[in-house]
């Protein structure tokens, strides 16, 4: 019985291959987008973990300086003399060959086991490793992208598996030279087994603190919000995909009522029947889910290079450009495909199991029942909107920001059928003409059946408007900000302190102003940050992008009686103007706040003289140059000092580089957005095919009364376009609200900066056209079907045998 | 001559090969006159009616309505003919589900550009529909739905009314009442009527009778 029943149920799909294809495609797309995002996240997280695990640092305790990023290596010597099993590490970042690299300086004799290092002694390369110019170990991919000349001091490069991408491991002496940190270390790693009876470290090295291992570390924390962002998009796409599955399952169940009735009459219990159907769904979920996982892998592989560029540009995190197949997201992808299918089919299964005798389809009754539900939907939408408002006012943290977005989007989705209902009711009262009246009445009848997919379309459109507005606002603000920030025409960096001094005097003779750029790593508000020294010059006084400032801000900074902080630090530490900011060498009152996009870390700017006092011995090696002839000066400098091109950058090049990072950041969200819109179009197609089966009795009388099939098809297209247009119009304010949340809440929480909202009506017009195009594409097949309906099919509506 | 059917042939292609349903049907119907079309189930009565209404294309012969031959017309011209000249009443599901009974009643007349609210109100009263005009089709009984369908066809003042077992789905009492209304209405409107029926009793009430057998008028 079960076998025969299964065969009867499955035979439906042989006769309706399009339906089957749609169901599988919906499931596959939904799973693919979700899995793709998960695969990207998993790849990135794995690379953070790899980076944290270098030298076993994720397991080892360490000594670090209290309130400073680095300290003198004398502490290391003292601790070792006292018998403490410690090994020094110097960590810093450099930019070379267009890459952002993390340099890890280690002592090869005492360093914890690390692949690559072990090989040195065996190959007799130990001496080469520690003797200038030294040798750096790099992942083969990183090694292939670097040339020796690109690195400061010109060390040899040796490829070594096991070194994370984007990381260079060097002898600590070599690293100190590369990072301009003579005699400095970042931390001392403590061996796993510390002998008993050692003297108290506090007395040997006062000023140090003992810390627990870092675990996944800074990068994971920094990039959390970025990954949360991707996850939210994946989830949205998945939800939109489930609309398709819901529509396709509903259709298949509706069309098989006859079969179900027969099976019930033959004695198959309702519960059994439901179980059979659940089994069928499960089969589909596994097949389509599997295909979706593979497609997701391809999507991830296509997007990962952009994601990797974003992560490295924004956070200095190196993520490899290829995606490995990982059990965690493969299993998760399949699981969510199954769970999603069952969730989307639950309603239909429930009805099959419960209703012993299946009533014939009554679309009008369905419409009226749905109208009754409208009030409840409106109430739910209102409640969610209130919750969103409360979160906007009270919420705190990235998670609250995303909860706010969730409430906002859900409220809008629930409100959509209500809004369409009201709009069509108003239209019904106004239209004149028999066809127009029928058109509106018929549309009203279709809306309940289409509303799920229209919701999907609205979510996709709103997400598009929101993200596009955020991106465009960001771009507008960012370019303006870059113009202010990069006021100098030329940026020149010397390779050594000595060359720096010569460079300064060389430039002074040829340019209007030569402004040193100096920086040091420091702990700001209990987190790693950077302190800059800034020369007192009109370049900065006139153009620096200050958000808030004391009236005499520049005089105070120049005099060393005030400090500038970036927006991130300002917001995170809750500073106000005049509040003291603890700094190495004593606190200073905050005199001004500047915007600093694209930098996740805190930053403070001191007057140059004050900086030199607080960080003695730091050479002036990098210079901002004001000149009317940047090309000429660049040429002269390059010729005189034989500097590589990445050390002599004109303003345009720096801007190009900075903008490129952001373009790639948003290429990812853009791609996800477009895919989501595509999924929404498929959802609309699915619903229209669903309704198509019920359309005949609605269209046949009108056809018989004297309308051609072509006319009916044209009206059907017009209806779909009208609904899509209404949906798009309603999606616009939702999208703008979303953009506001992204700019004013999520960005502030995730990155620490707030951006002004810019409006781009031109983009809206493009998106509106895209929505219509998506709807037209979705409607093309069902509309063509109407235009080509066989008269016999229409006539069957009126015949006895139905 | 309002309707002139001459040597009409129609063959359906089926999985088992071609089935010749109409094999040279000829008859004529004058304005204002009525004919019953009888025949066994499956003899092709509905098919003939559909061909006459321009709903189904046919293979050979001629169907002239008011002198114009359907054979030479495209879909648009045939649709226009249905809009203005022909009224249709089928066995069931005649009404547009998204419109109220009142809107259904006026639908055809408005399409034909012959809407007369007073006439519609008169028809509604005659058909006993006055209190039901705000209801949707699925809120009406089968007999009520058929009365709306008849009213809709008559309201457009067609020259030719084609009815395919209009009471076939109703019980006898209701069916008789609906039939009385149909015949009265047709007489009052002066339309010609071609009606498919199983019932000899009903056929006897019309002006003449055609019997379809073996694809021809016997
Ligand atoms: N679209 C069609 N395709 C194939 N055969 C058809 C089609 N429509 C009707 N027929 C066949 O044509 C014959 C006449 O049908 P019909 O005109 O409905 O008969 P009646 O109305 O006299 O009962 C039947 O054998 C029927 O099966
Ligand atoms: Mg028939």
GROMACS .gro file of N, CA and C in nm, chain A residues 359-450:
model
  276
  359UNK      N    1  -1.188   1.943   0.075
  359UNK     CA    2  -1.285   2.027   0.005
  359UNK      C    3  -1.225   2.072  -0.127
  360UNK      N    4  -1.307   2.096  -0.230
  360UNK     CA    5  -1.252   2.148  -0.355
  360UNK      C    6  -1.196   2.288  -0.335
  361UNK      N    7  -1.106   2.327  -0.420
  361UNK     CA    8  -1.042   2.457  -0.408
  361UNK      C    9  -1.146   2.567  -0.422
  362UNK      N   10  -1.140   2.664  -0.334
  362UNK     CA   11  -1.233   2.776  -0.344
  362UNK      C   12  -1.154   2.904  -0.327
  363UNK      N   13  -1.095   2.951  -0.435
  363UNK     CA   14  -1.003   3.065  -0.426
  363UNK      C   15  -1.067   3.188  -0.362
  364UNK      N   16  -1.195   3.210  -0.393
  364UNK     CA   17  -1.261   3.329  -0.341
  364UNK      C   18  -1.271   3.319  -0.188
  365UNK      N   19  -1.306   3.198  -0.139
  365UNK     CA   20  -1.315   3.179   0.005
  365UNK      C   21  -1.177   3.200   0.068
  366UNK      N   22  -1.077   3.154  -0.003
  366UNK     CA   23  -0.940   3.170   0.042
  366UNK      C   24  -0.908   3.319   0.055
  367UNK      N   25  -0.947   3.394  -0.048
  367UNK     CA   26  -0.922   3.537  -0.047
  367UNK      C   27  -0.990   3.603   0.072
  368UNK      N   28  -1.114   3.561   0.098
  368UNK     CA   29  -1.186   3.627   0.207
  368UNK      C   30  -1.130   3.588   0.342
  369UNK      N   31  -1.090   3.461   0.354
  369UNK     CA   32  -1.027   3.419   0.479
  369UNK      C   33  -0.898   3.497   0.499
  370UNK      N   34  -0.826   3.518   0.390
  370UNK     CA   35  -0.701   3.594   0.399
  370UNK      C   36  -0.729   3.738   0.442
  371UNK      N   37  -0.841   3.794   0.390
  371UNK     CA   38  -0.875   3.931   0.428
  371UNK      C   39  -0.900   3.938   0.578
  372UNK      N   40  -0.963   3.833   0.634
  372UNK     CA   41  -0.982   3.829   0.779
  372UNK      C   42  -0.849   3.831   0.850
  373UNK      N   43  -0.751   3.759   0.792
  373UNK     CA   44  -0.619   3.753   0.851
  373UNK      C   45  -0.543   3.885   0.839
  374UNK      N   46  -0.588   3.971   0.749
  374UNK     CA   47  -0.517   4.097   0.727
  374UNK      C   48  -0.509   4.181   0.853
  375UNK      N   49  -0.620   4.181   0.929
  375UNK     CA   50  -0.620   4.264   1.050
  375UNK      C   51  -0.512   4.216   1.146
  376UNK      N   52  -0.507   4.084   1.161
  376UNK     CA   53  -0.405   4.028   1.250
  376UNK      C   54  -0.265   4.062   1.199
  377UNK      N   55  -0.248   4.054   1.066
  377UNK     CA   56  -0.117   4.086   1.009
  377UNK      C   57  -0.079   4.231   1.033
  378UNK      N   58  -0.179   4.319   1.015
  378UNK     CA   59  -0.153   4.461   1.037
  378UNK      C   60  -0.112   4.484   1.182
  379UNK      N   61  -0.180   4.415   1.274
  379UNK     CA   62  -0.148   4.431   1.416
  379UNK      C   63  -0.006   4.382   1.443
  380UNK      N   64   0.029   4.266   1.386
  380UNK     CA   65   0.163   4.212   1.408
  380UNK      C   66   0.268   4.306   1.350
  381UNK      N   67   0.239   4.360   1.231
  381UNK     CA   68   0.333   4.454   1.169
  381UNK      C   69   0.353   4.575   1.258
  382UNK      N   70   0.241   4.625   1.314
  382UNK     CA   71   0.250   4.742   1.403
  382UNK      C   72   0.336   4.711   1.524
  383UNK      N   73   0.312   4.594   1.583
  383UNK     CA   74   0.387   4.558   1.703
  383UNK      C   75   0.537   4.548   1.671
  384UNK      N   76   0.568   4.488   1.557
  384UNK     CA   77   0.709   4.476   1.519
  384UNK      C   78   0.771   4.613   1.492
  385UNK      N   79   0.692   4.702   1.433
  385UNK     CA   80   0.743   4.836   1.406
  385UNK      C   81   0.775   4.907   1.536
  386UNK      N   82   0.686   4.888   1.636
  386UNK     CA   83   0.711   4.949   1.768
  386UNK      C   84   0.839   4.890   1.827
  387UNK      N   85   0.854   4.758   1.815
  387UNK     CA   86   0.975   4.693   1.867
  387UNK      C   87   1.099   4.749   1.798
  388UNK      N   88   1.087   4.768   1.666
  388UNK     CA   89   1.201   4.824   1.591
  388UNK      C   90   1.234   4.964   1.643
  389UNK      N   91   1.128   5.044   1.666
  389UNK     CA   92   1.149   5.179   1.718
  389UNK      C   93   1.220   5.175   1.853
  390UNK      N   94   1.173   5.083   1.939
  390UNK     CA   95   1.234   5.073   2.072
  390UNK      C   96   1.381   5.034   2.060
  391UNK      N   97   1.411   4.940   1.968
  391UNK     CA   98   1.549   4.898   1.950
  391UNK      C   99   1.634   5.013   1.897
  392UNK      N  100   1.573   5.094   1.810
  392UNK     CA  101   1.648   5.206   1.752
  392UNK      C  102   1.686   5.306   1.861
  393UNK      N  103   1.595   5.327   1.957
  393UNK     CA  104   1.620   5.425   2.061
  393UNK      C  105   1.707   5.366   2.171
  394UNK      N  106   1.675   5.240   2.210
  394UNK     CA  107   1.737   5.182   2.329
  394UNK      C  108   1.849   5.085   2.298
  395UNK      N  109   1.845   5.024   2.177
  395UNK     CA  110   1.933   4.911   2.148
  395UNK      C  111   2.080   4.945   2.161
  396UNK      N  112   2.160   4.841   2.184
  396UNK     CA  113   2.302   4.863   2.202
  396UNK      C  114   2.373   4.740   2.146
  397UNK      N  115   2.473   4.763   2.066
  397UNK     CA  116   2.550   4.649   2.015
  397UNK      C  117   2.506   4.610   1.876
  398UNK      N  118   2.597   4.535   1.811
  398UNK     CA  119   2.571   4.493   1.672
  398UNK      C  120   2.449   4.402   1.666
  399UNK      N  121   2.437   4.314   1.763
  399UNK     CA  122   2.326   4.219   1.761
  399UNK      C  123   2.193   4.294   1.769
  400UNK      N  124   2.187   4.395   1.854
  400UNK     CA  125   2.065   4.475   1.863
  400UNK      C  126   2.039   4.543   1.729
  401UNK      N  127   2.146   4.585   1.663
  401UNK     CA  128   2.131   4.649   1.532
  401UNK      C  129   2.068   4.554   1.432
  402UNK      N  130   2.114   4.430   1.432
  402UNK     CA  131   2.057   4.334   1.338
  402UNK      C  132   1.916   4.293   1.379
  403UNK      N  133   1.891   4.287   1.510
  403UNK     CA  134   1.754   4.260   1.557
  403UNK      C  135   1.662   4.371   1.508
  404UNK      N  136   1.711   4.493   1.513
  404UNK     CA  137   1.633   4.606   1.464
  404UNK      C  138   1.602   4.589   1.315
  405UNK      N  139   1.703   4.548   1.240
  405UNK     CA  140   1.680   4.525   1.096
  405UNK      C  141   1.578   4.414   1.076
  406UNK      N  142   1.591   4.307   1.154
  406UNK     CA  143   1.497   4.196   1.144
  406UNK      C  144   1.354   4.242   1.170
  407UNK      N  145   1.334   4.317   1.278
  407UNK     CA  146   1.200   4.367   1.312
  407UNK      C  147   1.148   4.455   1.200
  408UNK      N  148   1.233   4.543   1.151
  408UNK     CA  149   1.193   4.637   1.047
  408UNK      C  150   1.148   4.562   0.922
  409UNK      N  151   1.229   4.467   0.878
  409UNK     CA  152   1.197   4.395   0.753
  409UNK      C  153   1.073   4.308   0.771
  410UNK      N  154   1.062   4.243   0.885
  410UNK     CA  155   0.946   4.157   0.908
  410UNK      C  156   0.819   4.241   0.914
  411UNK      N  157   0.828   4.354   0.983
  411UNK     CA  158   0.711   4.443   0.992
  411UNK      C  159   0.669   4.487   0.852
  412UNK      N  160   0.768   4.523   0.771
  412UNK     CA  161   0.736   4.569   0.636
  412UNK      C  162   0.675   4.457   0.554
  413UNK      N  163   0.730   4.335   0.568
  413UNK     CA  164   0.677   4.222   0.492
  413UNK      C  165   0.532   4.195   0.531
  414UNK      N  166   0.505   4.199   0.660
  414UNK     CA  167   0.368   4.172   0.705
  414UNK      C  168   0.274   4.283   0.663
  415UNK      N  169   0.326   4.404   0.657
  415UNK     CA  170   0.241   4.518   0.623
  415UNK      C  171   0.211   4.522   0.473
  416UNK      N  172   0.292   4.453   0.394
  416UNK     CA  173   0.276   4.463   0.248
  416UNK      C  174   0.137   4.419   0.199
  417UNK      N  175   0.087   4.300   0.238
  417UNK     CA  176  -0.046   4.262   0.189
  417UNK      C  177  -0.153   4.361   0.233
  418UNK      N  178  -0.137   4.415   0.355
  418UNK     CA  179  -0.234   4.513   0.404
  418UNK      C  180  -0.231   4.636   0.314
  419UNK      N  181  -0.110   4.680   0.284
  419UNK     CA  182  -0.097   4.800   0.200
  419UNK      C  183  -0.152   4.774   0.059
  420UNK      N  184  -0.122   4.658   0.005
  420UNK     CA  185  -0.173   4.625  -0.129
  420UNK      C  186  -0.326   4.619  -0.126
  421UNK      N  187  -0.379   4.560  -0.020
  421UNK     CA  188  -0.523   4.549  -0.006
  421UNK      C  189  -0.587   4.689  -0.007
  422UNK      N  190  -0.528   4.777   0.073
  422UNK     CA  191  -0.584   4.914   0.081
  422UNK      C  192  -0.571   4.985  -0.054
  423UNK      N  193  -0.455   4.969  -0.117
  423UNK     CA  194  -0.434   5.037  -0.245
  423UNK      C  195  -0.534   4.988  -0.349
  424UNK      N  196  -0.555   4.856  -0.352
  424UNK     CA  197  -0.647   4.801  -0.452
  424UNK      C  198  -0.792   4.836  -0.419
  425UNK      N  199  -0.823   4.845  -0.290
  425UNK     CA  200  -0.959   4.883  -0.254
  425UNK      C  201  -0.985   5.027  -0.301
  426UNK      N  202  -0.885   5.111  -0.278
  426UNK     CA  203  -0.900   5.249  -0.324
  426UNK      C  204  -0.913   5.253  -0.477
  427UNK      N  205  -0.834   5.170  -0.544
  427UNK     CA  206  -0.840   5.167  -0.690
  427UNK      C  207  -0.978   5.120  -0.735
  428UNK      N  208  -1.032   5.018  -0.666
  428UNK     CA  209  -1.161   4.962  -0.706
  428UNK      C  210  -1.270   5.069  -0.700
  429UNK      N  211  -1.257   5.158  -0.602
  429UNK     CA  212  -1.359   5.261  -0.588
  429UNK      C  213  -1.346   5.368  -0.696
  430UNK      N  214  -1.232   5.375  -0.759
  430UNK     CA  215  -1.207   5.485  -0.853
  430UNK      C  216  -1.214   5.446  -0.999
  431UNK      N  217  -1.174   5.322  -1.033
  431UNK     CA  218  -1.164   5.290  -1.175
  431UNK      C  219  -1.301   5.288  -1.241
  432UNK      N  220  -1.304   5.325  -1.367
  432UNK     CA  221  -1.427   5.322  -1.448
  432UNK      C  222  -1.399   5.234  -1.569
  433UNK      N  223  -1.500   5.172  -1.619
  433UNK     CA  224  -1.480   5.086  -1.736
  433UNK      C  225  -1.486   4.941  -1.695
  434UNK      N  226  -1.554   4.861  -1.775
  434UNK     CA  227  -1.582   4.725  -1.733
  434UNK      C  228  -1.455   4.641  -1.721
  435UNK      N  229  -1.362   4.659  -1.813
  435UNK     CA  230  -1.240   4.579  -1.805
  435UNK      C  231  -1.152   4.622  -1.689
  436UNK      N  232  -1.145   4.755  -1.667
  436UNK     CA  233  -1.064   4.805  -1.557
  436UNK      C  234  -1.119   4.754  -1.425
  437UNK      N  235  -1.252   4.754  -1.413
  437UNK     CA  236  -1.312   4.706  -1.288
  437UNK      C  237  -1.281   4.559  -1.267
  438UNK      N  238  -1.295   4.481  -1.378
  438UNK     CA  239  -1.264   4.340  -1.365
  438UNK      C  240  -1.116   4.320  -1.331
  439UNK      N  241  -1.030   4.399  -1.395
  439UNK     CA  242  -0.886   4.390  -1.374
  439UNK      C  243  -0.853   4.409  -1.225
  440UNK      N  244  -0.909   4.513  -1.166
  440UNK     CA  245  -0.880   4.540  -1.025
  440UNK      C  246  -0.938   4.430  -0.937
  441UNK      N  247  -1.065   4.390  -0.966
  441UNK     CA  248  -1.127   4.287  -0.884
  441UNK      C  249  -1.047   4.157  -0.892
  442UNK      N  250  -1.006   4.123  -1.013
  442UNK     CA  251  -0.931   4.001  -1.032
  442UNK      C  252  -0.795   4.008  -0.963
  443UNK      N  253  -0.733   4.126  -0.969
  443UNK     CA  254  -0.605   4.144  -0.902
  443UNK      C  255  -0.621   4.125  -0.751
  444UNK      N  256  -0.729   4.181  -0.698
  444UNK     CA  257  -0.753   4.165  -0.554
  444UNK      C  258  -0.764   4.018  -0.518
  445UNK      N  259  -0.821   3.943  -0.609
  445UNK     CA  260  -0.836   3.800  -0.582
  445UNK      C  261  -0.701   3.729  -0.587
  446UNK      N  262  -0.609   3.780  -0.667
  446UNK     CA  263  -0.477   3.715  -0.680
  446UNK      C  264  -0.385   3.749  -0.565
  447UNK      N  265  -0.405   3.865  -0.502
  447UNK     CA  266  -0.305   3.914  -0.406
  447UNK      C  267  -0.278   3.815  -0.292
  448UNK      N  268  -0.380   3.755  -0.231
  448UNK     CA  269  -0.346   3.663  -0.122
  448UNK      C  270  -0.252   3.552  -0.169
  449UNK      N  271  -0.274   3.502  -0.289
  449UNK     CA  272  -0.188   3.395  -0.339
  449UNK      C  273  -0.050   3.443  -0.375
  450UNK      N  274  -0.040   3.570  -0.413
  450UNK     CA  275   0.091   3.621  -0.456
  450UNK      C  276   0.166   3.688  -0.341
   0.00000   0.00000   0.00000
